[in-house]
PDB file of C-alpha atoms and ligand atoms in Angstrom:
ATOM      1  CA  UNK A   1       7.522 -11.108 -31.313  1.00 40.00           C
ATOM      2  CA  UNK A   2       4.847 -11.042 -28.486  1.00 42.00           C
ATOM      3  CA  UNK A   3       3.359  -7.803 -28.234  1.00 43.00           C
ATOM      4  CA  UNK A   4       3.332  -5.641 -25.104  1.00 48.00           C
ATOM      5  CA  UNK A   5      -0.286  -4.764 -23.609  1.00 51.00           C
ATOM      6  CA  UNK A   6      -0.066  -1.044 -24.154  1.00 56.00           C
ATOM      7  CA  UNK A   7      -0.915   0.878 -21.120  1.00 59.00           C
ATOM      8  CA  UNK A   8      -2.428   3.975 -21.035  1.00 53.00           C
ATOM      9  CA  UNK A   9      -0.260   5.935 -19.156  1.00 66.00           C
ATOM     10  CA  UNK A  10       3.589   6.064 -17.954  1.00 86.00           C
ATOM     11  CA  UNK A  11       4.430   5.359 -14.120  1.00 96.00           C
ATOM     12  CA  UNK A  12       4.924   8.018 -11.976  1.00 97.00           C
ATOM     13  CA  UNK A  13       8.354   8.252 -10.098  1.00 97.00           C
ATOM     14  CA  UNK A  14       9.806   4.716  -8.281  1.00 97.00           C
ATOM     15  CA  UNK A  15       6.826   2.864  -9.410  1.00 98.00           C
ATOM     16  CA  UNK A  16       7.237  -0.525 -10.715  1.00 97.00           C
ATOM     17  CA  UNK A  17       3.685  -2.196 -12.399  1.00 97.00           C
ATOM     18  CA  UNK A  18       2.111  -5.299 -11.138  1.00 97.00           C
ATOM     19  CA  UNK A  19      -0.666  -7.532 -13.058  1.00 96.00           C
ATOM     20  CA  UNK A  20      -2.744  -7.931 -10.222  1.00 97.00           C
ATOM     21  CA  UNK A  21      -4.438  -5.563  -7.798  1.00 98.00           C
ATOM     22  CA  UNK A  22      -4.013  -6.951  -4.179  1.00 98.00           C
ATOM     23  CA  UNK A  23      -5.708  -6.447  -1.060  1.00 98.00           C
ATOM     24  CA  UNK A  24      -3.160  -4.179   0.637  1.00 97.00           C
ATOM     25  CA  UNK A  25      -2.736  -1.453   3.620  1.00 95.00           C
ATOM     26  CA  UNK A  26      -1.020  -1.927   7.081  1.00 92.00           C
ATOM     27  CA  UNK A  27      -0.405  -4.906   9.121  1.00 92.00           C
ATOM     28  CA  UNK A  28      -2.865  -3.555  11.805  1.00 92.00           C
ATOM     29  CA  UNK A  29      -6.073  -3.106   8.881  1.00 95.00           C
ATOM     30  CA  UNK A  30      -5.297  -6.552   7.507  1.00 97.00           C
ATOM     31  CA  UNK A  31      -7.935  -8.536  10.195  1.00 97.00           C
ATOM     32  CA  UNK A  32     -10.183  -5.748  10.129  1.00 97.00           C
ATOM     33  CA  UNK A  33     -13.316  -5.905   8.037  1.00 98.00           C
ATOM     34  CA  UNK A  34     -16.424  -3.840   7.002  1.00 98.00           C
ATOM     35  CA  UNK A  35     -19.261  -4.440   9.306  1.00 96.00           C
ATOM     36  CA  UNK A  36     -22.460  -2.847   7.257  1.00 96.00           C
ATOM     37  CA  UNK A  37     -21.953  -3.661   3.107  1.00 96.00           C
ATOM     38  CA  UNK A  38     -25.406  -4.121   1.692  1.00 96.00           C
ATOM     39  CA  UNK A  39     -26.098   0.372   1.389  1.00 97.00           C
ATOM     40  CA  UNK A  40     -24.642   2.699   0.775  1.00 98.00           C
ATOM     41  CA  UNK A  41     -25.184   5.234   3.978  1.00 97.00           C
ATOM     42  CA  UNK A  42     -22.702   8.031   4.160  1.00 98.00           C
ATOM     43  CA  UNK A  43     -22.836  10.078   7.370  1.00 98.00           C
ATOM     44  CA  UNK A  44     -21.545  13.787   7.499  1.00 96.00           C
ATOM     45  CA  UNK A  45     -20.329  15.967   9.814  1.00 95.00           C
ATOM     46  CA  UNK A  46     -17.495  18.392  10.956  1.00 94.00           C
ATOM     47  CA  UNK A  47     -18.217  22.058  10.100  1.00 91.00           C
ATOM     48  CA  UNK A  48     -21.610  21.297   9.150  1.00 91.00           C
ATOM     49  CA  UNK A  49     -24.918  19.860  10.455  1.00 89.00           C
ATOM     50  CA  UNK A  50     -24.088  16.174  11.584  1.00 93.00           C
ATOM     51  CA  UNK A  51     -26.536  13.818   8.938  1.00 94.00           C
ATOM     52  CA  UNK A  52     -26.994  10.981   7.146  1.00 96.00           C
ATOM     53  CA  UNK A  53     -26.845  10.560   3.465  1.00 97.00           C
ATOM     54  CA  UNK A  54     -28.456   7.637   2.145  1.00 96.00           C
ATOM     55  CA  UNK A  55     -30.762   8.196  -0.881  1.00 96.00           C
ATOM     56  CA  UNK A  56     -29.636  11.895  -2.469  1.00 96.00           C
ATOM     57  CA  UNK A  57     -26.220   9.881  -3.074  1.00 97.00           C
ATOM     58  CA  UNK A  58     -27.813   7.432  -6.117  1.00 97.00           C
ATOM     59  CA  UNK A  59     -29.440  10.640  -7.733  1.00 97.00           C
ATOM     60  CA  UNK A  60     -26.335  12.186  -8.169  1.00 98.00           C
ATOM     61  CA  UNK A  61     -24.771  11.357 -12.043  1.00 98.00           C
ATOM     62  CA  UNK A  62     -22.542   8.220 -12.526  1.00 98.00           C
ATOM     63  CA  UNK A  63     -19.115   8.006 -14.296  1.00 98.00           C
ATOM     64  CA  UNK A  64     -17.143   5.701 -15.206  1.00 98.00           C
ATOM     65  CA  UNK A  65     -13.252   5.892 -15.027  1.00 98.00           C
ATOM     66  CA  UNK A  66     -10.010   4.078 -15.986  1.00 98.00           C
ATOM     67  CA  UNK A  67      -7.145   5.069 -13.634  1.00 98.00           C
ATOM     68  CA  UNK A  68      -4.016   3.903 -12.400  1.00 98.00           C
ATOM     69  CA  UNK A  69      -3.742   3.197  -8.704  1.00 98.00           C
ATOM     70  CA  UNK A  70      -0.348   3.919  -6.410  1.00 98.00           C
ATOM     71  CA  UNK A  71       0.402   2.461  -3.548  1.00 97.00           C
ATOM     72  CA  UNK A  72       3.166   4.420  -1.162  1.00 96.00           C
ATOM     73  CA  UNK A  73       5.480   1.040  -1.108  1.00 96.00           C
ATOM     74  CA  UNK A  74       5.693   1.074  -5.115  1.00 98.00           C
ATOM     75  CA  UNK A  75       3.430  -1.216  -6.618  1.00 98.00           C
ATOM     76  CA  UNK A  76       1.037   0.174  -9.293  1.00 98.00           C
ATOM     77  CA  UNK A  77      -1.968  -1.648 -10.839  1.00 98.00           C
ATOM     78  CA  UNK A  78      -3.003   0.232 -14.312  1.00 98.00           C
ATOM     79  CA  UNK A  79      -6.537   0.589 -15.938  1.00 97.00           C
ATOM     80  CA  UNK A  80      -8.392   0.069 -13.113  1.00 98.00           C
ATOM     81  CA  UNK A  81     -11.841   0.603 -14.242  1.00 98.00           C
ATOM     82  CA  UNK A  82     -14.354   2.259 -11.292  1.00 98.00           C
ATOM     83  CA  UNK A  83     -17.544   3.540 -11.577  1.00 98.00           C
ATOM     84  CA  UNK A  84     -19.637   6.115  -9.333  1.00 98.00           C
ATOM     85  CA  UNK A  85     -19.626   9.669  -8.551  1.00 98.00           C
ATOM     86  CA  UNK A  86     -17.785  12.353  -8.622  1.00 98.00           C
ATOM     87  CA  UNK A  87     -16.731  13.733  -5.317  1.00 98.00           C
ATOM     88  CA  UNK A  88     -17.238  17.164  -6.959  1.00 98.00           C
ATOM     89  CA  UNK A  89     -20.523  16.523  -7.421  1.00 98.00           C
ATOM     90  CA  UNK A  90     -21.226  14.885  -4.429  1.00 97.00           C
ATOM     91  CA  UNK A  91     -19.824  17.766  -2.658  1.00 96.00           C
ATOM     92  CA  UNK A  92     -21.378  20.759  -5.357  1.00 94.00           C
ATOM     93  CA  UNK A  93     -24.964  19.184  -5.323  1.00 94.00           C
ATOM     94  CA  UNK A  94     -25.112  17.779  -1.427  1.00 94.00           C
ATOM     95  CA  UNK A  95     -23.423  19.111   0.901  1.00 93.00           C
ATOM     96  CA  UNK A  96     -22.551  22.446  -0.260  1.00 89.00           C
ATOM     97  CA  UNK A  97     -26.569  23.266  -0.328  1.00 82.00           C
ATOM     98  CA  UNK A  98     -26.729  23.284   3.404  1.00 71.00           C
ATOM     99  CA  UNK A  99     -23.553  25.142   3.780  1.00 61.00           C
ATOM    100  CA  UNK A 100     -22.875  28.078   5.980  1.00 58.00           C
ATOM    101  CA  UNK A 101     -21.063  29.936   3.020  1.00 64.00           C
ATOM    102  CA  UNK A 102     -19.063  29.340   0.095  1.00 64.00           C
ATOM    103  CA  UNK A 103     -15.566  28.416   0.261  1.00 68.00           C
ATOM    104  CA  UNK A 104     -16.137  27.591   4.291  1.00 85.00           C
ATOM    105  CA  UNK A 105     -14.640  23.978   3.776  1.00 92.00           C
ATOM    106  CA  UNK A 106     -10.722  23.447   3.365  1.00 95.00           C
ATOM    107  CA  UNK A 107     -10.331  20.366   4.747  1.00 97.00           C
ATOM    108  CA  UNK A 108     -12.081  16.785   4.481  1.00 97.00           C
ATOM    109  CA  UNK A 109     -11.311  13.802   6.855  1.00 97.00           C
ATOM    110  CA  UNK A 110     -12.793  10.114   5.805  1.00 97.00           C
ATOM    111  CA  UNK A 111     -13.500   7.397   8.093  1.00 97.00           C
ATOM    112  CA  UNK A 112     -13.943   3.798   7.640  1.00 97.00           C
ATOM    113  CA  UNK A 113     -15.760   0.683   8.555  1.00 98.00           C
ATOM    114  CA  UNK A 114     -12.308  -0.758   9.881  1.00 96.00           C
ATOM    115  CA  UNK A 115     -11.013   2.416  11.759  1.00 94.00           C
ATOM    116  CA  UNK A 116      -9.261   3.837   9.228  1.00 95.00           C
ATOM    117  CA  UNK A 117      -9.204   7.490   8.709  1.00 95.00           C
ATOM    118  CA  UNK A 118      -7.274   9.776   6.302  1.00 95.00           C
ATOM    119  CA  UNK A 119      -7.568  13.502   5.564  1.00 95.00           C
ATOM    120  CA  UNK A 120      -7.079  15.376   2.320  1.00 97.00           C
ATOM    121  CA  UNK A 121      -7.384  18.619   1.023  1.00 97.00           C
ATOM    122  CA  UNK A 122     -11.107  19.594  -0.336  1.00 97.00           C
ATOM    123  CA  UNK A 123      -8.979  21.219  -3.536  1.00 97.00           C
ATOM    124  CA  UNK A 124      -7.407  17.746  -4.366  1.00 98.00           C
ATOM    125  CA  UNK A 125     -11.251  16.023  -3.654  1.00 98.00           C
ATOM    126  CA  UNK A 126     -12.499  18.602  -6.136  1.00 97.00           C
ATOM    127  CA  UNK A 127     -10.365  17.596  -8.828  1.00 98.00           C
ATOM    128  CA  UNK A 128     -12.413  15.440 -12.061  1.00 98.00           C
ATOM    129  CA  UNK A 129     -10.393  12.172 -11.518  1.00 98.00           C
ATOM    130  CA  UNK A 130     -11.408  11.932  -7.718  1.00 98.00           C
ATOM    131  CA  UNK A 131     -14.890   9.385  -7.438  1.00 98.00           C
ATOM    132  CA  UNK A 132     -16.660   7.857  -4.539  1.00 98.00           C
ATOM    133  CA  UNK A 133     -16.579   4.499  -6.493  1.00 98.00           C
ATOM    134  CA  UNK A 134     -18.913   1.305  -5.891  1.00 98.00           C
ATOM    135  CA  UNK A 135     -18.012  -0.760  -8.766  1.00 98.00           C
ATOM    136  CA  UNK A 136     -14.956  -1.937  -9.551  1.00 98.00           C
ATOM    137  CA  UNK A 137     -14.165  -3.634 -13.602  1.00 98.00           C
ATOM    138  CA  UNK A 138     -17.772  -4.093 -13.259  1.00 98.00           C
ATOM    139  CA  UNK A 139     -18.616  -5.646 -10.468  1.00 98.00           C
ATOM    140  CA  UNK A 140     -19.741  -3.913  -6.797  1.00 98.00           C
ATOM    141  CA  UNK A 141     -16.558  -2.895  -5.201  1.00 98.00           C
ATOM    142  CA  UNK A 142     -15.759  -6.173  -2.949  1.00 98.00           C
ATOM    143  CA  UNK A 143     -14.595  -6.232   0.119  1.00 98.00           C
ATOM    144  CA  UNK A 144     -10.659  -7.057  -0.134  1.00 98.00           C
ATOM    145  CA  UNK A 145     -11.031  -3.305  -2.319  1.00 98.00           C
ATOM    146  CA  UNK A 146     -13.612  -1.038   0.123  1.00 98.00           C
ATOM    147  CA  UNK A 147     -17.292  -2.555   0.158  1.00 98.00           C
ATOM    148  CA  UNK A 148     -19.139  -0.746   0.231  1.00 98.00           C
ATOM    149  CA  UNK A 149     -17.915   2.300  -1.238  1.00 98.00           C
ATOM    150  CA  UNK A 150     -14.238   3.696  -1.325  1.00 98.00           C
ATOM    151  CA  UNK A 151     -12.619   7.053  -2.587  1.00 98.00           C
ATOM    152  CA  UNK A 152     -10.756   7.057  -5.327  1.00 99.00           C
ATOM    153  CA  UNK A 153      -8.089   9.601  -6.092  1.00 98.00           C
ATOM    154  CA  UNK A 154      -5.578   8.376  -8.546  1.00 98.00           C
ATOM    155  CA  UNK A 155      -3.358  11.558  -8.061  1.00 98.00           C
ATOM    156  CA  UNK A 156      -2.319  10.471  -4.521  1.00 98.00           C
ATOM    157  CA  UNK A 157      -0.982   7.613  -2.937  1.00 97.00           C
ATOM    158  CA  UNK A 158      -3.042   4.364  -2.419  1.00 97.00           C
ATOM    159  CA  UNK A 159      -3.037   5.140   1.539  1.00 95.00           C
ATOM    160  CA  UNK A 160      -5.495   8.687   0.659  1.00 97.00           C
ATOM    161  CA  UNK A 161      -7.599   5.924  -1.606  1.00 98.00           C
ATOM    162  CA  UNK A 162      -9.509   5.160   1.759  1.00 98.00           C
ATOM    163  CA  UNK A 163     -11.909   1.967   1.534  1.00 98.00           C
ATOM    164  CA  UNK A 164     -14.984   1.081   3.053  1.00 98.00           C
ATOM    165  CA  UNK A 165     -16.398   4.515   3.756  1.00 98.00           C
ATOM    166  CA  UNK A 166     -18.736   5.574   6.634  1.00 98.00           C
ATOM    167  CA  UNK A 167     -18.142   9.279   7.001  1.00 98.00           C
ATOM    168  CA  UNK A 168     -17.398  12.013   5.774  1.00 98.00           C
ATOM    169  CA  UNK A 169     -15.766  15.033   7.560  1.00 97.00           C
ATOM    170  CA  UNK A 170     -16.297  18.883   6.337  1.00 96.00           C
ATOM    171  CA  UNK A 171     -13.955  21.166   8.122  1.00 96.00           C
ATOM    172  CA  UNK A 172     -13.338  24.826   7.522  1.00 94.00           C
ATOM    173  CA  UNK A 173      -9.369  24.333   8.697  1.00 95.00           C
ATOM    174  CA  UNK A 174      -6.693  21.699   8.298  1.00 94.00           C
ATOM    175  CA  UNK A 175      -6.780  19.319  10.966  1.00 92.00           C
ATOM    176  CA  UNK A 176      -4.358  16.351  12.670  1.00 87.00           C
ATOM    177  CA  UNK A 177      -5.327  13.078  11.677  1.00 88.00           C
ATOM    178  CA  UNK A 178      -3.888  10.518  13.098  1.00 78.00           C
ATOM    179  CA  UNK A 179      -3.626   7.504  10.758  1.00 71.00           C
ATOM    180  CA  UNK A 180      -2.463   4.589  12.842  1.00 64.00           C
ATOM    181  CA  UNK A 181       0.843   4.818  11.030  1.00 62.00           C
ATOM    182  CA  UNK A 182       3.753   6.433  12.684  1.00 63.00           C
ATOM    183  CA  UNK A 183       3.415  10.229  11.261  1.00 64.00           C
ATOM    184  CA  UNK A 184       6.217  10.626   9.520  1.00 64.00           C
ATOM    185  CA  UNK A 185       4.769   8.580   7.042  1.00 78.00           C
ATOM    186  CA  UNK A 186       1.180  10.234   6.648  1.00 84.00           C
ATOM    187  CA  UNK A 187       2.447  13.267   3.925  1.00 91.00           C
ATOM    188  CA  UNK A 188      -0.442  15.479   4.216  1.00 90.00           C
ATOM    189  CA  UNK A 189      -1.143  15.618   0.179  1.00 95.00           C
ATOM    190  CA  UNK A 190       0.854  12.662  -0.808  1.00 96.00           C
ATOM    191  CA  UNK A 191       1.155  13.178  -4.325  1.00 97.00           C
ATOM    192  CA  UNK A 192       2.383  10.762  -6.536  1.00 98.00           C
ATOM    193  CA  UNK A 193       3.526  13.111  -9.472  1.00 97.00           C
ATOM    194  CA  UNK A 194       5.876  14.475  -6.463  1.00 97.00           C
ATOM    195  CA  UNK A 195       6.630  11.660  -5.002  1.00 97.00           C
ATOM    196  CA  UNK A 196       5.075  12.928  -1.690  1.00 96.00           C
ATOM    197  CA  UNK A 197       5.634   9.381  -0.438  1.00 95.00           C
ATOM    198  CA  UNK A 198       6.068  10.561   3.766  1.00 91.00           C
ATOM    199  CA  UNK A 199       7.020  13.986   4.885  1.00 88.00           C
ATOM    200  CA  UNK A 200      10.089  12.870   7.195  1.00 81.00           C
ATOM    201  CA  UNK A 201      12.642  12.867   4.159  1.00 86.00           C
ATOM    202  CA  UNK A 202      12.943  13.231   0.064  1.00 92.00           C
ATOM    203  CA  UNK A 203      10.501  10.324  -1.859  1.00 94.00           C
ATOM    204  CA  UNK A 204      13.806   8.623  -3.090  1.00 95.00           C
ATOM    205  CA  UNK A 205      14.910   7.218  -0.141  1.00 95.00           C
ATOM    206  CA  UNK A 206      11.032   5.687   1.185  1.00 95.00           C
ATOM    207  CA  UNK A 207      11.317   3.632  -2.065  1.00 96.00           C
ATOM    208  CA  UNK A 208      13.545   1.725  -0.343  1.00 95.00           C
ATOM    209  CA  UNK A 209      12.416   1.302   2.798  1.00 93.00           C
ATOM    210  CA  UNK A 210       8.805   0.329   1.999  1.00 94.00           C
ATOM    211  CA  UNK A 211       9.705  -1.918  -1.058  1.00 96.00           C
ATOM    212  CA  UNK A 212      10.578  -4.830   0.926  1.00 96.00           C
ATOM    213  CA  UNK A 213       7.434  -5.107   2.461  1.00 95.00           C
ATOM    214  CA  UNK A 214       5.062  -5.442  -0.632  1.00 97.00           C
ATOM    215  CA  UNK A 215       5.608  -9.673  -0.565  1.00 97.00           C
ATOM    216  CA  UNK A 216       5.034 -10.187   3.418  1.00 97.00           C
ATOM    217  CA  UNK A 217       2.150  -7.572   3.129  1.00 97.00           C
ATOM    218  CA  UNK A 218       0.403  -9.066  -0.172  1.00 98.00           C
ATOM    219  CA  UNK A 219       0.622 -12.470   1.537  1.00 98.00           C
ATOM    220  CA  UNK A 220      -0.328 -11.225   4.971  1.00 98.00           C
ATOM    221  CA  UNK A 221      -3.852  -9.770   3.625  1.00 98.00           C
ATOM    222  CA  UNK A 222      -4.777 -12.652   0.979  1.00 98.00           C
ATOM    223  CA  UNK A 223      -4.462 -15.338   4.168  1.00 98.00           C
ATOM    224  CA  UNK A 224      -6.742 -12.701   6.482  1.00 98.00           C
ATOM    225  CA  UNK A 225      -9.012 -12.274   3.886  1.00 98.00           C
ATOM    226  CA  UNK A 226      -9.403 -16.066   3.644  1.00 98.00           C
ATOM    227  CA  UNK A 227      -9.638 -16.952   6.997  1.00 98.00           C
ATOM    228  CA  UNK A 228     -12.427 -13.957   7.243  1.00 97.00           C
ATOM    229  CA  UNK A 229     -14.252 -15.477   4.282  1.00 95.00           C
ATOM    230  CA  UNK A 230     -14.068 -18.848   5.127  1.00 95.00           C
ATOM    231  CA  UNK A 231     -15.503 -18.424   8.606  1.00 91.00           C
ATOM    232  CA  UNK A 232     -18.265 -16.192   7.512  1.00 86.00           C
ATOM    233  CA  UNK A 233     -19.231 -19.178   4.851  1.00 78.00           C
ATOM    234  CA  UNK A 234     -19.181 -21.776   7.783  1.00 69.00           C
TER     235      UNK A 234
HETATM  236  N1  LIG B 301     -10.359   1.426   5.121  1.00 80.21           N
HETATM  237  C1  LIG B 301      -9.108   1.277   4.680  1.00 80.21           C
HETATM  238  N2  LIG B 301      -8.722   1.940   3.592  1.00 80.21           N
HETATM  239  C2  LIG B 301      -7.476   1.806   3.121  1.00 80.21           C
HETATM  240  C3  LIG B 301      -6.521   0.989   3.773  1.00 80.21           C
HETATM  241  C4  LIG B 301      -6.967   0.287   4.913  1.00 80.21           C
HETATM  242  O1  LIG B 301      -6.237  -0.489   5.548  1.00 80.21           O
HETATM  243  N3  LIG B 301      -8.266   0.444   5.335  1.00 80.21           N
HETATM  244  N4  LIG B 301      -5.228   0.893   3.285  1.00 80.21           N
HETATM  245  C5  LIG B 301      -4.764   1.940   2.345  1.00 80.21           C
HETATM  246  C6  LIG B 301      -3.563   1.577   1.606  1.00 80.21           C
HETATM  247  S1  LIG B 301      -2.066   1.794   2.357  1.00 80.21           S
HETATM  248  C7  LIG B 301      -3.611   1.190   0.291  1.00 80.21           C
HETATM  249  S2  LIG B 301      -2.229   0.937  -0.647  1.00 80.21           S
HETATM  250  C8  LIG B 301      -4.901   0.966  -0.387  1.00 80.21           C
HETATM  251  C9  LIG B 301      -4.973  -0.451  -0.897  1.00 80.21           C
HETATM  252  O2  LIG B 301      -6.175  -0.648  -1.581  1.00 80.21           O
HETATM  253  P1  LIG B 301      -6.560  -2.136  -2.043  1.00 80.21           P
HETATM  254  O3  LIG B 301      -6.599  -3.003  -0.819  1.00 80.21           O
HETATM  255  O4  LIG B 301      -7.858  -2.024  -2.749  1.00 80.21           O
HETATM  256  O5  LIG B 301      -5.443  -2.556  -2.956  1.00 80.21           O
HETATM  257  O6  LIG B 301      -6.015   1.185   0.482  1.00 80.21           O
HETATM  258  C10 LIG B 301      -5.847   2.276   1.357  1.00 80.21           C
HETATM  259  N5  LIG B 301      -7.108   2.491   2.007  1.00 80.21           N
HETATM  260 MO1  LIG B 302      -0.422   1.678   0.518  1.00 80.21          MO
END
């Protein structure tokens, strides 16, 4: 009897496992691409001094991690292995040194090389499974999966794992984001042990809806990625 690859953890609610990890997000992101990949420049702001963290960022300790990864529509990809740091120690060691007070920051919004932005609590960033990750199963993070450097939180959906970070956002209240999705869908924690999946209705019934659009999607982001690739070789 062929053995089953034992995985190290049980899905979450109304997720189904895939093999492989695609390039995914919304139709709009799928054409869009990272402009700057070669550093690693993060720039701050919000609540804070505006600045521009470049070298502090590689003296801060690296980790390595094996996580699952969830995307809103249902697919999972297990043992993803990342490496990088720890937002809580990017956030303990950096930019809490030239903060106004303790506690001031509630609220984090990240940006990306593509336009997309999501926002998170700073309690779910400071959690031990939540990285700023450059390398992915050993290899620099490429750019279907964030080059140069994405967030990884493996307690929320794959839509708060944003890719291709450019800056960071420190902010002493919760503010609006708006995602480029219609906001129903943005859940403002989007936790996958709750099945936050969108904050118009009960996780259930998205399961549903957004199923159906994993195959169109998957295909729709391998044949931009291609085109991108092939043009930039040419
Ligand atoms: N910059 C950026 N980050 C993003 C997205 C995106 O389009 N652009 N899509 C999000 C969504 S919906 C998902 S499921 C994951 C997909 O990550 P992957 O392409 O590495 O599988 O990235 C998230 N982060
Ligand atoms: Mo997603």
């Amino acid at each position: 009897m062929k053995q089953e690859r034992m995985k190290s953890s049980a899905l979450p609610p109304g997720q189904i496992s895939r093999e492989t990890f695609p390039r995914f997000g919304l139709s709009q992101y799928a054409n869009r691409f990272p402009t700057s990949t070669d550093t690693i420049d993060i720039q701050v702001g919000g609540d804070l001094e505006e600045h521009v963290i470049k070298e502090a960022f590689h003296s801060l300790p690296r980790v390595k991690q094996t996580s699952d990864f969830h995307c809103v529509t249902t697919w999972s990809v297990q043992d993803l292995k990342w490496e990088g740091v720890r937002f809580s120690d990017f956030y303990e060691s950096i930019i809490q040194k030239q903060n106004l007070k303790p506690n001031a920051h509630s609220f984090v919004i990240f940006k990306a090389q593509d336009g997309y932005k999501t926002g998170l609590m700073l309690e779910d960033l400071l959690q031990e499974n939540v990285l700023l990750a450059d390398t992915l199963n050993g290899q620099p993070v490429s750019i279907a999966h964030g080059a140069p450097l994405r967030l990884v939180v493996p307690s929320h959906y794959g839509y708060k794992n944003l890719k291709h970070i450019y800056r960071i956002e420190f902010h002493q209240k919760t503010q609006k984001v708006k995602q480029g999705i219609l906001s129903f869908m943005d859940h403002p924690r989007a936790r996958v042990a709750h099945e936050e999946r969108a904050k118009g209705g009960p996780g259930w019934f998205f399961r549903y809806l957004y199923r159906p659009l994993i195959k169109s999607t998957v295909k729709e982001f391998e044949k931009a990625l291609a085109e991108y690739e092939s043009l930039k070789g040419s």
